[in-house]
Structures are given as structure tokens and as C-alpha cells.
Tab-separated table of C-alpha atoms in Angstrom:
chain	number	residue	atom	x	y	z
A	1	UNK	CA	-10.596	-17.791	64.928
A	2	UNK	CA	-14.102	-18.405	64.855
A	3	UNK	CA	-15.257	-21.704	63.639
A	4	UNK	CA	-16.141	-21.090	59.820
A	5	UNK	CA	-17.989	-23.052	57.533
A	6	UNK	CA	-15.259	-24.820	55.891
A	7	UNK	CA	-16.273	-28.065	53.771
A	8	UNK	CA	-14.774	-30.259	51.448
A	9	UNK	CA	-16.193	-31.812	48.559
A	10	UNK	CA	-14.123	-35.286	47.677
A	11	UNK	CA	-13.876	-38.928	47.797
A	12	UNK	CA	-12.103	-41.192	50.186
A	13	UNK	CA	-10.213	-42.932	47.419
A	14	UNK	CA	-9.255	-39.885	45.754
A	15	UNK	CA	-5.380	-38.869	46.254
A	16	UNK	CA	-5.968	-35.611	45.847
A	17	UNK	CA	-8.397	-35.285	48.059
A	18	UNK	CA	-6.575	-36.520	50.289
A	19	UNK	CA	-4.275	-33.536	50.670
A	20	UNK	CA	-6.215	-30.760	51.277
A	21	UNK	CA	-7.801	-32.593	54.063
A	22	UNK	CA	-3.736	-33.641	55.473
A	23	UNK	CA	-4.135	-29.541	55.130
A	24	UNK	CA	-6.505	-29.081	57.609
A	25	UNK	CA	-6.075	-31.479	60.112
A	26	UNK	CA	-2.334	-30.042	60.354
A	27	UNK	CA	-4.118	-27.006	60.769
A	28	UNK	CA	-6.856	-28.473	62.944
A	29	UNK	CA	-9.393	-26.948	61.179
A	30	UNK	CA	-12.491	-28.915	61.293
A	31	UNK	CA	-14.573	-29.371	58.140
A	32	UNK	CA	-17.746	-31.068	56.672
A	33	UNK	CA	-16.620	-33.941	54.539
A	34	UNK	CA	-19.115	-34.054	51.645
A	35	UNK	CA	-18.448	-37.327	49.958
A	36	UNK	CA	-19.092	-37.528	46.085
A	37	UNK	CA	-21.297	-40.667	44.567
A	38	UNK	CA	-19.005	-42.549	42.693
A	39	UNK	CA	-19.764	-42.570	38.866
A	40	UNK	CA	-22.117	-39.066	39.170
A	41	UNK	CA	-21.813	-35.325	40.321
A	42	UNK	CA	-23.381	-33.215	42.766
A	43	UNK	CA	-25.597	-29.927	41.969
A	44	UNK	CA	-22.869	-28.555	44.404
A	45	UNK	CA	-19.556	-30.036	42.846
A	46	UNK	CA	-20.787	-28.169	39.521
A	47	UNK	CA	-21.756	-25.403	40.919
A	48	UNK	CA	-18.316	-24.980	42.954
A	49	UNK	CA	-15.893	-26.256	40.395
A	50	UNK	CA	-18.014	-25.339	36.318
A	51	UNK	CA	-14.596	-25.286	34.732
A	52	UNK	CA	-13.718	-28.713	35.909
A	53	UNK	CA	-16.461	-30.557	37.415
A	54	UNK	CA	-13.513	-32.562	39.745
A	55	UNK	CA	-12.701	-32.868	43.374
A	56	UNK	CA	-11.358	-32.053	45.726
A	57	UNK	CA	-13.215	-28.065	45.912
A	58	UNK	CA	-12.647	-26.394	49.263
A	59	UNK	CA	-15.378	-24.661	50.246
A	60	UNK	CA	-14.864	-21.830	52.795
A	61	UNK	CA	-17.773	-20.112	53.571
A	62	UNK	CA	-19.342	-19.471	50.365
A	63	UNK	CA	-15.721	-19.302	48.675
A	64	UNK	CA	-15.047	-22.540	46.392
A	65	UNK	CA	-11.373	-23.261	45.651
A	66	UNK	CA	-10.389	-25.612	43.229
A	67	UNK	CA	-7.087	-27.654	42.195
A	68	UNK	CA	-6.015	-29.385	45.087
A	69	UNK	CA	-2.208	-27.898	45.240
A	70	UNK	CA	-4.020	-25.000	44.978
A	71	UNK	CA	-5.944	-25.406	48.179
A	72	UNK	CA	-3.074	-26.496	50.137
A	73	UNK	CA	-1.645	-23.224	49.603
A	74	UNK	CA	-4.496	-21.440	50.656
A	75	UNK	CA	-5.252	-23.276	53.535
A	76	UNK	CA	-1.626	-22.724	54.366
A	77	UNK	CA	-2.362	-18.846	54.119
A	78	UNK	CA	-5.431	-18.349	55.528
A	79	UNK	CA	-4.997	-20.680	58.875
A	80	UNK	CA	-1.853	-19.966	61.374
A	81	UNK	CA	-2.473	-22.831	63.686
A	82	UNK	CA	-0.418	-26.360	63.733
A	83	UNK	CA	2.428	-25.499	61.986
A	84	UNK	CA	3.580	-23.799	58.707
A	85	UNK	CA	2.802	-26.388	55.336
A	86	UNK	CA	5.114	-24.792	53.039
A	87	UNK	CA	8.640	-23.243	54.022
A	88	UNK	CA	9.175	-19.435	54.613
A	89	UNK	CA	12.474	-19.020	52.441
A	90	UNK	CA	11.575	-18.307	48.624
A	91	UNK	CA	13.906	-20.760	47.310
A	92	UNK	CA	12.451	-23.975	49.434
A	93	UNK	CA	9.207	-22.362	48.452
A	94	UNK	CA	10.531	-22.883	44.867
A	95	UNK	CA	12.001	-25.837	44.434
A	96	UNK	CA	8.820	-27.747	46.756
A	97	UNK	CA	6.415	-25.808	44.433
A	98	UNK	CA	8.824	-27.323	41.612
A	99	UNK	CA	8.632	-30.604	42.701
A	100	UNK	CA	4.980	-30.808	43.587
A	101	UNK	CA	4.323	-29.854	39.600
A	102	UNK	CA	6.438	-32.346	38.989
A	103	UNK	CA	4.972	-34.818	40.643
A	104	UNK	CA	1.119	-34.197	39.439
A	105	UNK	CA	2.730	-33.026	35.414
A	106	UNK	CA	5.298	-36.176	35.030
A	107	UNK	CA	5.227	-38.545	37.796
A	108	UNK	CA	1.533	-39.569	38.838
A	109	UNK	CA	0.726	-39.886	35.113
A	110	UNK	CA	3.228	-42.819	34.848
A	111	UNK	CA	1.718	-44.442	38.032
A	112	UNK	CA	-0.974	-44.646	36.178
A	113	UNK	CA	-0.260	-46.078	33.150
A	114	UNK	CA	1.127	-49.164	34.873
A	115	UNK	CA	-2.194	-50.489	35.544
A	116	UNK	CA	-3.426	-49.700	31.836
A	117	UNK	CA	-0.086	-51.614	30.549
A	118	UNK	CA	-1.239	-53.875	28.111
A	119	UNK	CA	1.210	-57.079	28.599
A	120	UNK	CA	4.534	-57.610	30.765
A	121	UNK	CA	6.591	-55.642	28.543
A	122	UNK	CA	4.740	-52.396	29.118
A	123	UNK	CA	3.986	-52.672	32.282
A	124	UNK	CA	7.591	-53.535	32.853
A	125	UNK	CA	8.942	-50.644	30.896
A	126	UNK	CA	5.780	-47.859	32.724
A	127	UNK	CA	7.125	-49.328	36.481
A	128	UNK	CA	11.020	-48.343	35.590
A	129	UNK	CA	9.847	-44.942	34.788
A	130	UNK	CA	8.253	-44.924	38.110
A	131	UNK	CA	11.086	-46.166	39.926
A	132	UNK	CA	13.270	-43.634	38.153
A	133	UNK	CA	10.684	-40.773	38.802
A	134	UNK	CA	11.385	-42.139	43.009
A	135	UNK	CA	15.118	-42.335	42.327
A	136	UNK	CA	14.777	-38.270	41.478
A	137	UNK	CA	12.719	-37.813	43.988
A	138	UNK	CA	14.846	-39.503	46.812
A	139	UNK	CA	17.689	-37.007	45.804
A	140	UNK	CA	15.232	-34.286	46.554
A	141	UNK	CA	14.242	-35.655	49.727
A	142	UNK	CA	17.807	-35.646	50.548
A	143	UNK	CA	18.384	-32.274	49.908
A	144	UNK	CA	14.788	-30.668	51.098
A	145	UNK	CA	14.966	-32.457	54.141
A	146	UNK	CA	18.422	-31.809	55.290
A	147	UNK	CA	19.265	-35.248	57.491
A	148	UNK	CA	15.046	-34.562	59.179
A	149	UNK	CA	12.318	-36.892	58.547
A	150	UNK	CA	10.483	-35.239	56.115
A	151	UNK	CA	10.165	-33.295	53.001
A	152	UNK	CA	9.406	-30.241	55.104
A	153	UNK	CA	11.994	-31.406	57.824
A	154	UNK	CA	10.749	-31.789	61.372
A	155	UNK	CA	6.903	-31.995	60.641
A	156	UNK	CA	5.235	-32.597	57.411
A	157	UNK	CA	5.028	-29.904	54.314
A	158	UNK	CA	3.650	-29.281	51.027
A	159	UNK	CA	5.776	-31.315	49.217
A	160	UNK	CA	5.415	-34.497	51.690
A	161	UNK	CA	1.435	-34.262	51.130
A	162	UNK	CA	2.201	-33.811	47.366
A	163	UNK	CA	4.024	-37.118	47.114
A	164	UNK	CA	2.574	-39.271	50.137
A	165	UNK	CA	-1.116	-38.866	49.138
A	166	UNK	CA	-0.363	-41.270	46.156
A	167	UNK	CA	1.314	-44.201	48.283
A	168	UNK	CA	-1.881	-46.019	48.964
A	169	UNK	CA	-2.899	-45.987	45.355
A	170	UNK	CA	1.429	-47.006	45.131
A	171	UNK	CA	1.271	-50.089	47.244
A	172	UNK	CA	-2.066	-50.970	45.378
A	173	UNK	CA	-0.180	-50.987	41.973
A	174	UNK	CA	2.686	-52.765	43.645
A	175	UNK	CA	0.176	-55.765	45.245
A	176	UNK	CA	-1.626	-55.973	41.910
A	177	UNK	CA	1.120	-55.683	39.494
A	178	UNK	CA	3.222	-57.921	41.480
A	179	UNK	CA	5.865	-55.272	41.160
A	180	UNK	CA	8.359	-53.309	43.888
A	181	UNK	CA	8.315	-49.671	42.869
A	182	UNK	CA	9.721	-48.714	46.320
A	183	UNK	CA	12.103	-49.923	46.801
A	184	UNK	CA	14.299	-50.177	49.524
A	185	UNK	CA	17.336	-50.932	48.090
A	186	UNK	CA	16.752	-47.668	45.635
A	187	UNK	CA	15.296	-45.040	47.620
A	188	UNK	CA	16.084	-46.015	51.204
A	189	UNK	CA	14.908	-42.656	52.505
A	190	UNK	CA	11.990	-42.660	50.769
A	191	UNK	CA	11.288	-45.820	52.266
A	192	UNK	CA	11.429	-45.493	55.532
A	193	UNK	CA	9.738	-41.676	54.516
A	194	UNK	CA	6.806	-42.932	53.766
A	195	UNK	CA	6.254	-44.783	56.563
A	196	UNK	CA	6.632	-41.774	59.219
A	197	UNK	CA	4.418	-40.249	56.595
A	198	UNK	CA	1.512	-43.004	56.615
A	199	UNK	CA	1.266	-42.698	60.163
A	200	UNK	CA	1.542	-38.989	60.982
A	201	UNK	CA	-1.393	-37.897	63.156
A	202	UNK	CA	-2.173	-36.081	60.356
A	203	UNK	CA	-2.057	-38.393	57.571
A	204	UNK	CA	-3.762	-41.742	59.258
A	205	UNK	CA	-7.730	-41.044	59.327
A	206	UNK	CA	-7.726	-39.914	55.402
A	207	UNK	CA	-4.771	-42.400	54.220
A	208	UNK	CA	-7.286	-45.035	52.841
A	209	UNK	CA	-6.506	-48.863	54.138
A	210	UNK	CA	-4.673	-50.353	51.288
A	211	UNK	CA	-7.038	-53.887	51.422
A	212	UNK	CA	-10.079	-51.336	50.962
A	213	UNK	CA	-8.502	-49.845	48.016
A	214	UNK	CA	-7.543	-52.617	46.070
A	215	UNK	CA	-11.183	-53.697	46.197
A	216	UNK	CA	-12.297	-50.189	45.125
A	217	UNK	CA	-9.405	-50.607	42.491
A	218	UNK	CA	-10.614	-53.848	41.253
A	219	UNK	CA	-14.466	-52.781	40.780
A	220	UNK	CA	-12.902	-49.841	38.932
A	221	UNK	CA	-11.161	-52.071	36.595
A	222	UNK	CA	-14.382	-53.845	36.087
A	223	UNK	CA	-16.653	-51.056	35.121
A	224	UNK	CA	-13.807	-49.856	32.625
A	225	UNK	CA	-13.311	-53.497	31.253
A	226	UNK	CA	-17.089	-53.534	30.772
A	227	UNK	CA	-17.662	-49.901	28.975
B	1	UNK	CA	24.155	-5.054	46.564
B	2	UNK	CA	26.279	-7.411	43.786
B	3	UNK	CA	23.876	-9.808	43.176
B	4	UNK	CA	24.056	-12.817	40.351
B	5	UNK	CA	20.006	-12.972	38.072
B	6	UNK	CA	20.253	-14.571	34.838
B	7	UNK	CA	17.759	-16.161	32.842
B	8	UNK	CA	17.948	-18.892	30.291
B	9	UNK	CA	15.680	-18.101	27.534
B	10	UNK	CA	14.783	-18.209	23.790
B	11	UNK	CA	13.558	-15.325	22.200
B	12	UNK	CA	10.284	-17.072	21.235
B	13	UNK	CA	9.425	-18.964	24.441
B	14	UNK	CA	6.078	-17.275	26.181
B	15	UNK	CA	6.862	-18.997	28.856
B	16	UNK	CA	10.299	-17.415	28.998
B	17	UNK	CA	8.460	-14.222	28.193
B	18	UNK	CA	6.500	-14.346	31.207
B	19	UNK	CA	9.557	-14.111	33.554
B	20	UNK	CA	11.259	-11.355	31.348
B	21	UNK	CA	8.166	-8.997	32.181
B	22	UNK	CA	8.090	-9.460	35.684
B	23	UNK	CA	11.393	-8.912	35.955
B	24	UNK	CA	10.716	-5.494	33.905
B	25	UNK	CA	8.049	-4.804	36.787
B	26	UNK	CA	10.100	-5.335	39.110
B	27	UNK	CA	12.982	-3.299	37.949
B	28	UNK	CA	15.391	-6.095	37.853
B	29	UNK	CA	18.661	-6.297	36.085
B	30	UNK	CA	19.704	-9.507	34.894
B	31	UNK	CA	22.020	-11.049	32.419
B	32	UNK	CA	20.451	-13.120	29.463
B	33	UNK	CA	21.633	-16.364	28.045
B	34	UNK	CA	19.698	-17.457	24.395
B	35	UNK	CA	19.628	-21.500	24.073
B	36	UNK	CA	19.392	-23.052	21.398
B	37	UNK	CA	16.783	-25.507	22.061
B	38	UNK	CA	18.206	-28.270	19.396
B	39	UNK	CA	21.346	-27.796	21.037
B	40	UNK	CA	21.303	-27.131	24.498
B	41	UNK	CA	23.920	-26.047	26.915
B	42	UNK	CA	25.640	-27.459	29.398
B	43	UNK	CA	24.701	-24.856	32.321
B	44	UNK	CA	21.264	-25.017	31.204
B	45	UNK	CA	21.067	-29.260	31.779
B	46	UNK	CA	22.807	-28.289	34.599
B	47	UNK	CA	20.454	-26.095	36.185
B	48	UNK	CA	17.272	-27.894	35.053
B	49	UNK	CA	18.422	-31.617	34.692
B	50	UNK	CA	14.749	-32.645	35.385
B	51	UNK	CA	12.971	-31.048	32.243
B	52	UNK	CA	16.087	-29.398	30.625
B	53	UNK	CA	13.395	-26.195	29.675
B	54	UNK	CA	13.845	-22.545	29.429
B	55	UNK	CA	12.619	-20.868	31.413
B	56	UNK	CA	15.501	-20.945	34.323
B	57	UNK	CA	16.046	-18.227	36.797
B	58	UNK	CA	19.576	-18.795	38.441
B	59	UNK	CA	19.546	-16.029	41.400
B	60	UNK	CA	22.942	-16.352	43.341
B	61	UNK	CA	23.851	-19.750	41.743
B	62	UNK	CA	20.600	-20.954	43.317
B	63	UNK	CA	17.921	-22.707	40.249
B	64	UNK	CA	14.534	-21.986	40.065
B	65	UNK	CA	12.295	-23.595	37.343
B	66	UNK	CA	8.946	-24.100	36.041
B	67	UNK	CA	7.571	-20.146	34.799
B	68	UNK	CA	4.673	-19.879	37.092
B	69	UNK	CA	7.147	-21.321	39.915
B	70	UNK	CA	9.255	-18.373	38.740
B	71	UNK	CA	6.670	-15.772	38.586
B	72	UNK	CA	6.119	-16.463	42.235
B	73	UNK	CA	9.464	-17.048	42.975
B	74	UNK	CA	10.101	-12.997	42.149
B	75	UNK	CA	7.262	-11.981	43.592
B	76	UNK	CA	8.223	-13.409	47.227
B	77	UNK	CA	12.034	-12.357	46.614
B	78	UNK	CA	11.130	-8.907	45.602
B	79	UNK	CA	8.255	-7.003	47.449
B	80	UNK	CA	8.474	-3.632	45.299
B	81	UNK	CA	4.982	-3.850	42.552
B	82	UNK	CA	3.594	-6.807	43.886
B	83	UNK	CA	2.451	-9.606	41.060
B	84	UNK	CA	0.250	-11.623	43.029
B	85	UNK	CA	-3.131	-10.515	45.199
B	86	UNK	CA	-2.774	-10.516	49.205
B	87	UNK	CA	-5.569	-11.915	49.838
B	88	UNK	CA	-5.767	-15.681	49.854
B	89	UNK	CA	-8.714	-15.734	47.919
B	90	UNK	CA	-7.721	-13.774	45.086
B	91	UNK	CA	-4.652	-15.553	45.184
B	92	UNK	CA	-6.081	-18.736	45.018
B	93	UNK	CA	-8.322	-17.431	41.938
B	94	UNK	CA	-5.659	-16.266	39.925
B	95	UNK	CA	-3.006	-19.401	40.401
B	96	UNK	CA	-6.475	-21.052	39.242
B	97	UNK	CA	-6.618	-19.307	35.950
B	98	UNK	CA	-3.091	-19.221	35.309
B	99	UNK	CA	-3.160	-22.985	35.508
B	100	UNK	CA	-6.468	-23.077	33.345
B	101	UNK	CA	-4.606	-20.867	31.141
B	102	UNK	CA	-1.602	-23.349	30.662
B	103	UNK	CA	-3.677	-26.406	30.704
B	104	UNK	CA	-7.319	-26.223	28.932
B	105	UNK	CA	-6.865	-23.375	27.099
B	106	UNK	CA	-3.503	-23.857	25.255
B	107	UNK	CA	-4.763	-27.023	24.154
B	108	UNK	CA	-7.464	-25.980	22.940
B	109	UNK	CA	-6.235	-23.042	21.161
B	110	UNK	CA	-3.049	-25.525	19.537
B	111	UNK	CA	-5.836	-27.884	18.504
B	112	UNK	CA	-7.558	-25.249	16.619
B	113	UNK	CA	-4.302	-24.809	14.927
B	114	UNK	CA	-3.398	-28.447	13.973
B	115	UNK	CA	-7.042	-29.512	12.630
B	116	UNK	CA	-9.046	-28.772	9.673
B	117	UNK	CA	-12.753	-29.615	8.472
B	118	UNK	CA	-15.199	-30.453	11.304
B	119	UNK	CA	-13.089	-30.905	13.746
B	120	UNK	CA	-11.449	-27.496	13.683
B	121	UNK	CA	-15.465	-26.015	14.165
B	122	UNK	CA	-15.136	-28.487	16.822
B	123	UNK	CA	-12.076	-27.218	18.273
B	124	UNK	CA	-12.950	-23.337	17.483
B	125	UNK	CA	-16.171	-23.710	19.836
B	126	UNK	CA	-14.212	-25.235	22.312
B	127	UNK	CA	-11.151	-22.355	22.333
B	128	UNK	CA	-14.396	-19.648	22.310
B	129	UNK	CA	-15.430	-20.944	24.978
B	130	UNK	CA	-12.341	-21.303	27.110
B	131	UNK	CA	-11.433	-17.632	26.269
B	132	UNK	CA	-15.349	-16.509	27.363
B	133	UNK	CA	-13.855	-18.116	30.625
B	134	UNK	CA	-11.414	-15.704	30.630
B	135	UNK	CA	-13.032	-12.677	29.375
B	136	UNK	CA	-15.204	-12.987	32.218
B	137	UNK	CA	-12.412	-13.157	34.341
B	138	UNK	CA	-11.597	-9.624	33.579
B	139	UNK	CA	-15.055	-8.693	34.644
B	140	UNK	CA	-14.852	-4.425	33.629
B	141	UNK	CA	-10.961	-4.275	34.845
B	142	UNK	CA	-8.379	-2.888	32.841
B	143	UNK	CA	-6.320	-5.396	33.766
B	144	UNK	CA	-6.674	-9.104	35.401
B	145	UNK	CA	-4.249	-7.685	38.295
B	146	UNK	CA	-7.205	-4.525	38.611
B	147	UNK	CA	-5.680	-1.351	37.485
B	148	UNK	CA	-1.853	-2.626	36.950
B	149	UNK	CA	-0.599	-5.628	35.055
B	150	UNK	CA	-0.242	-8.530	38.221
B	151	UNK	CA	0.345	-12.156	38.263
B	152	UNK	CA	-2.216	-13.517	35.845
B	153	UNK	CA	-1.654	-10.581	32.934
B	154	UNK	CA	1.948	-11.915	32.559
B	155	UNK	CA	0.639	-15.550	32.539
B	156	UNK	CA	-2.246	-14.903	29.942
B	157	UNK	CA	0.507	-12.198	28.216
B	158	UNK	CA	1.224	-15.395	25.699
B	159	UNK	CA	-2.662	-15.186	24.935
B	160	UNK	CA	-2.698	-11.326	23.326
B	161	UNK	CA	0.688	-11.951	21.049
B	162	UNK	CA	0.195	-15.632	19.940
B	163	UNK	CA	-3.438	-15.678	19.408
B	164	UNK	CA	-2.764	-12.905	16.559
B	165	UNK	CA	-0.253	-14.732	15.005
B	166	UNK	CA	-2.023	-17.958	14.724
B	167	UNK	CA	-5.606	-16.469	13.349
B	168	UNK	CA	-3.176	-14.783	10.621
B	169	UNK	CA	-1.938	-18.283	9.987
B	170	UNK	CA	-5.133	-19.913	9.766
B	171	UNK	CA	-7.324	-16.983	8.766
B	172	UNK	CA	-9.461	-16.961	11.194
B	173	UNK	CA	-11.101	-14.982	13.739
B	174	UNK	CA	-10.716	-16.116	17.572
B	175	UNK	CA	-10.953	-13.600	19.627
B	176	UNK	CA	-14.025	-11.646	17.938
B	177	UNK	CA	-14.411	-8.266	18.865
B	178	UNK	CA	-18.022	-9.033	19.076
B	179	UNK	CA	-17.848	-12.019	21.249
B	180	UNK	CA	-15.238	-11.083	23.699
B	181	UNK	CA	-14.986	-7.568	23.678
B	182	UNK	CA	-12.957	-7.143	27.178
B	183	UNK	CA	-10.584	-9.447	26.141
B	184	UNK	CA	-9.340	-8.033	23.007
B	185	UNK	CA	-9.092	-5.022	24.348
């Protein structure tokens, strides 16, 4: 295929932004990386996304797609090259789509809320939830990937980019918290998963170095403390 | 071909309803099993032990949860009267909406529902506006899906029933004739 335009408006930090980007470079699609100013918003990020105003936007020629799940699965339909992101049976299709809701509705949320735990007890009580939210997760690894390194089995799928964008923003809240959310004792597939996953060809130019993250963290956690 | 579709449902779910009309579309024929939310049963916890929610599509003993996971679910399964667009694009667009649909606008319509005084005007400007999103949407279509109900009718289909309902409750107009003409048609 032709080269198209194909950009994508994001952040480096940004998880999600993360896995659109896994998207193309398992695609091998080359695209403009149009990095957002932290703390304001392009003319083009609100022209491209009015409903939300949020990255990641994929913008293919002068088509913008929002939602970053969303993109993956468009990217996955539009390019043939690399290697198929989602699975062909309906049922994997499914229970990855499944999971991948899960993860973004229930999961990432509680991540979260760790590092606005006021005290030891709540941050205590927020990091079991996470650890229970892996312990689910493991079991689906198990099943999805069938004895193979991955999610999607051989290579890397949709649900591996679903899940793996978030472990550099993980091993942050593990460093800062002083907490172990996976672990290895718990989830020993996930364990060793996510570090096949961290340094997939695909995955290791856009997974952000955790040191430069927990800076970006802590000036984050600043600026809020000061508002 | 002997094969095993039932859904677990309540009679008032829209969520549940969604799956019941694309199985209609599709010319399905499936067995129904009513929960009783407050009490539920044991296949159901079986079959959804993460969220333990109707809607669940069991298709040959395999699960399949989530509505909108379901919707597509059928859709891939079954090729007769296709839900979803073919092309990417359009795809993309509608999964967009649906989401919107599920996320922003539900809120904002429940929010309506729950408050009073200012903040209802509030919340009434901000459910307008959300469904002017929509209406637009529909553009001069009959339907979202273009001339036959697709993918994003039976994920707004909660919208035309429950929006009714609730403006009788609270006596109020949303979906103003004037203002969003498409859409109440």
C-alpha cells in the first residue's frame, strides 16, 4: 500500500497512547508522532476529537479516530502487514474484547487510585484490589494464551497491548508506593509476560523508561498538590 | 444444525434488550433464562464470575459478556443482516458512538433524573447537548445503520424507550421535537 498520511496525536507518557502506536509498528506502518503540550490542547486535538478533547486520535488521512481500543481495531482492519492484532475466531475475539473493557472499565481505575490513597490503610486496601484485578487476569492469560508467550499466543495481540501499555505507569506505582503489585509469587505468568512484552520489537521505542516516568509522575503530583 | 443460544436476561435490562434485537435480526432462536438480579443464579455467576451482569450469551456452552461485546460477537458468528458497517471507518465511527452512548450520555441523562433546582437546568443542557451529538449522527438517515436498523440503532435502542419514560417521570421535555427533530423521529 501506498504510504498514507497516517499521524498520531498523543503523549509519550500517556498509556493509551501507547497502544495504538504498539498498533502500527506491528503493522509497520509509519506515522507522524504529533506530541501534545502537557497542561494545554492543540487547534488539531479539538478539532479531531470535539466530543472528548483526549488523546490518543489517529489520524488517517483526513479521517480522525478516537478511543484508543478503538483505533487498535481499526488499525487491525485497515493494515494486513506484520501480523494479525486480534484473533480470527469470534469467541477469542470475545472474550479479548471482554477483557480489554475490563481492563480500561475496572482495573486501570484502581491503579489509579493507589497513588491518590490518602494514608497506608487506603493505599493498602486500593493495591489488593490491584493485585486481585492481576490474579484474574493471570487466569486469563492462562487460558488466552494456551502454554505461548502471550495474550495473543506466539506474537503480541489486542489484549497484550491492552494490559502491557499500563506496566510502566505499574512499576512507577510500585517504586513510589513501595508496594509489589506483580508479583511473582501471584501471577508468575504474568510476570515473566510482561517482560517478553516490555521488550518486543514492537513495544520498546514507545514503552517510556520507568526513571523518566517517575519524574514526569512526581511533577504531576506537584502541580495537583499545588491547584 | 442442533446448536445451544441462551441468554441471561431481565425483562427490564436495555442492555439485555440490545442482544434480544439482534438476535431478532438475525433470525436466531434461543432459549431465555429471567434472573432475578437480588438473587442471582448459580449458572449466571458461573458464566460471568467477573461482573455477575445480564447480559450473557452462552453459545455452545461457550460465555460471552459485556452487550456491545455481544452485539459484535453475533455479528461475526452470523453473517446473514449484517449489524456493523464494512468499512473500517464507519466501523470505527459507530463503536465510537455506541461507547459515547454508554458513557457520556447515560450519565448525563441519569443525572437529569436524580437532581432538582439548578442543577437539573445544569444537567438538562448538558443531556441536550449530548443527544444534539447524536441527532447529528443520524445526519437525514432513517436509521443510524442507513436504511436498516445496524449496530448503533440497537445500542442507542435504550435511548427511544427510556428517555419517554423518564420525561413522564420528571415532566419534562428532553428530546424536543423542535430541537432534535431527527432524533425523535
Amino acid at each position: 500500500m501506498a504510504s498514507e498520511d497516517v499521524k498520531i496525536l498523543g503523549a509519550w507518557p500517556s498509556p493509551f497512547v501507547m497502544r495504538p502506536r504498539i498498533a502500527l509498528n506491528i503493522k509497520s506502518v509509519n506515522y507522524e508522532f504529533l506530541q501534545e503540550q502537557f497542561g494545554s490542547k492543540s487547534d488539531l486535538l479539538l478539532k479531531s476529537n470535539p466530543v472528548y478533547k483526549k488523546i490518543p486520535v489517529l489520524i488517517h488521512g483526513e479521517k480522525p479516530i478516537c478511543e484508543s481500543l478503538i483505533i487498535v481495531q481499526y488499525i487491525d482492519e485497515v493494515w494486513d502487514s506484520g501480523h494479525s492484532i486480534l484473533p480470527s475466531d469470534p469467541y477469542d475475539r470475545a472474550v479479548a474484547k471482554f477483557w480489554a473493557t475490563y481492563i480500561d472499565d475496572k482495573w486501570f481505575p484502581g491503579l489509579r487510585t493507589i497513588s491518590r490513597a490518602e494514608g497506608e490503610e487506603a493505599k493498602k486496601a486500593a493495591a489488593e484490589e490491584v493485585t486481585a484485578g492481576l490474579v484474574l487476569l493471570e487466569d486469563a492469560f492462562i487460558k488466552c494464551s494456551k502454554g505461548r508467550s502471550f495474550f495473543g499466543g506466539e506474537k503480541i495481540g489486542y489484549l497484550d497491548i491492552a494490559l502491557g501499555c499500563f506496566l510502566g505507569w505499574l512499576r512507577v506505582t510500585e517504586k513510589m508506593g513501595n508496594l509489589k503489585l506483580l508479583d511473582e509469587n501471584k501471577t508468575p505468568n504474568l510476570f515473566k509476560w510482561a517482560e517478553k512484552f516490555s521488550s518486543d520489537a514492537a513495544v520498546k521505542e514507545v514503552m517510556p523508561e520507568t526513571g523518566k516516568l517517575m519524574d514526569f509522575a512526581k511533577v504531576l503530583l506537584a502541580k495537583s498538590k499545588a491547584s | 444444525m442442533a446448536e445451544e443460544l441462551k441468554l441471561f436476561r431481565t425483562w427490564s435490562s436495555p442492555y439485555s434488550l440490545r442482544v434480544v434485537h439482534a438476535l431478532k435480526i438475525k433470525g436466531l432462536e434461543y432459549e431465555t433464562i429471567f434472573e432475578d438480579l437480588s438473587s442471582k443464579s448459580a449458572s449466571l455467576l458461573q458464566y460471568n464470575p467477573v461482573n455477575k451482569k445480564v447480559p450473557v450469551l452462552v453459545h455452545n456452552g461457550k460465555a460471552i459478556c459485556e452487550s456491545l461485546v455481544i452485539l459484535e460477537y453475533i455479528d461475526e458468528t452470523w453473517k446473514q443482516c449484517p449489524l456493523l458497517p464494512r468499512d473500517p471507518y464507519e466501523k470505527a465511527k459507530a463503536r465510537f458512538w455506541a461507547k459515547f452512548g454508554d458513557e457520556k450520555l447515560s450519565s448525563s441523562i441519569w443525572n437529569v433524573l436524580i437532581s432538582q433546582g439548578k442543577e437539573q437546568e445544569e444537567a438538562i443542557a448538558a443531556a441536550v447537548q449530548n443527544l444534539k451529538l447524536i441527532e447529528e449522527q443520524l445526519q437525514e438517515k432513517k436509521f443510524f445503520g442507513g436504511e436498516k436498523i445496524g449496530y448503533l440503532d440497537i445500542a442507542f435502542g435504550w435511548t427511544a424507550n427510556l428517555i419517554s419514560i423518564l420525561e413522564e417521570i420528571i415532566d419534562l421535555k428532553l428530546v424536543d421535537e423542535e430541537k432534535l427533530p431527527l432524533l425523535s423521529a
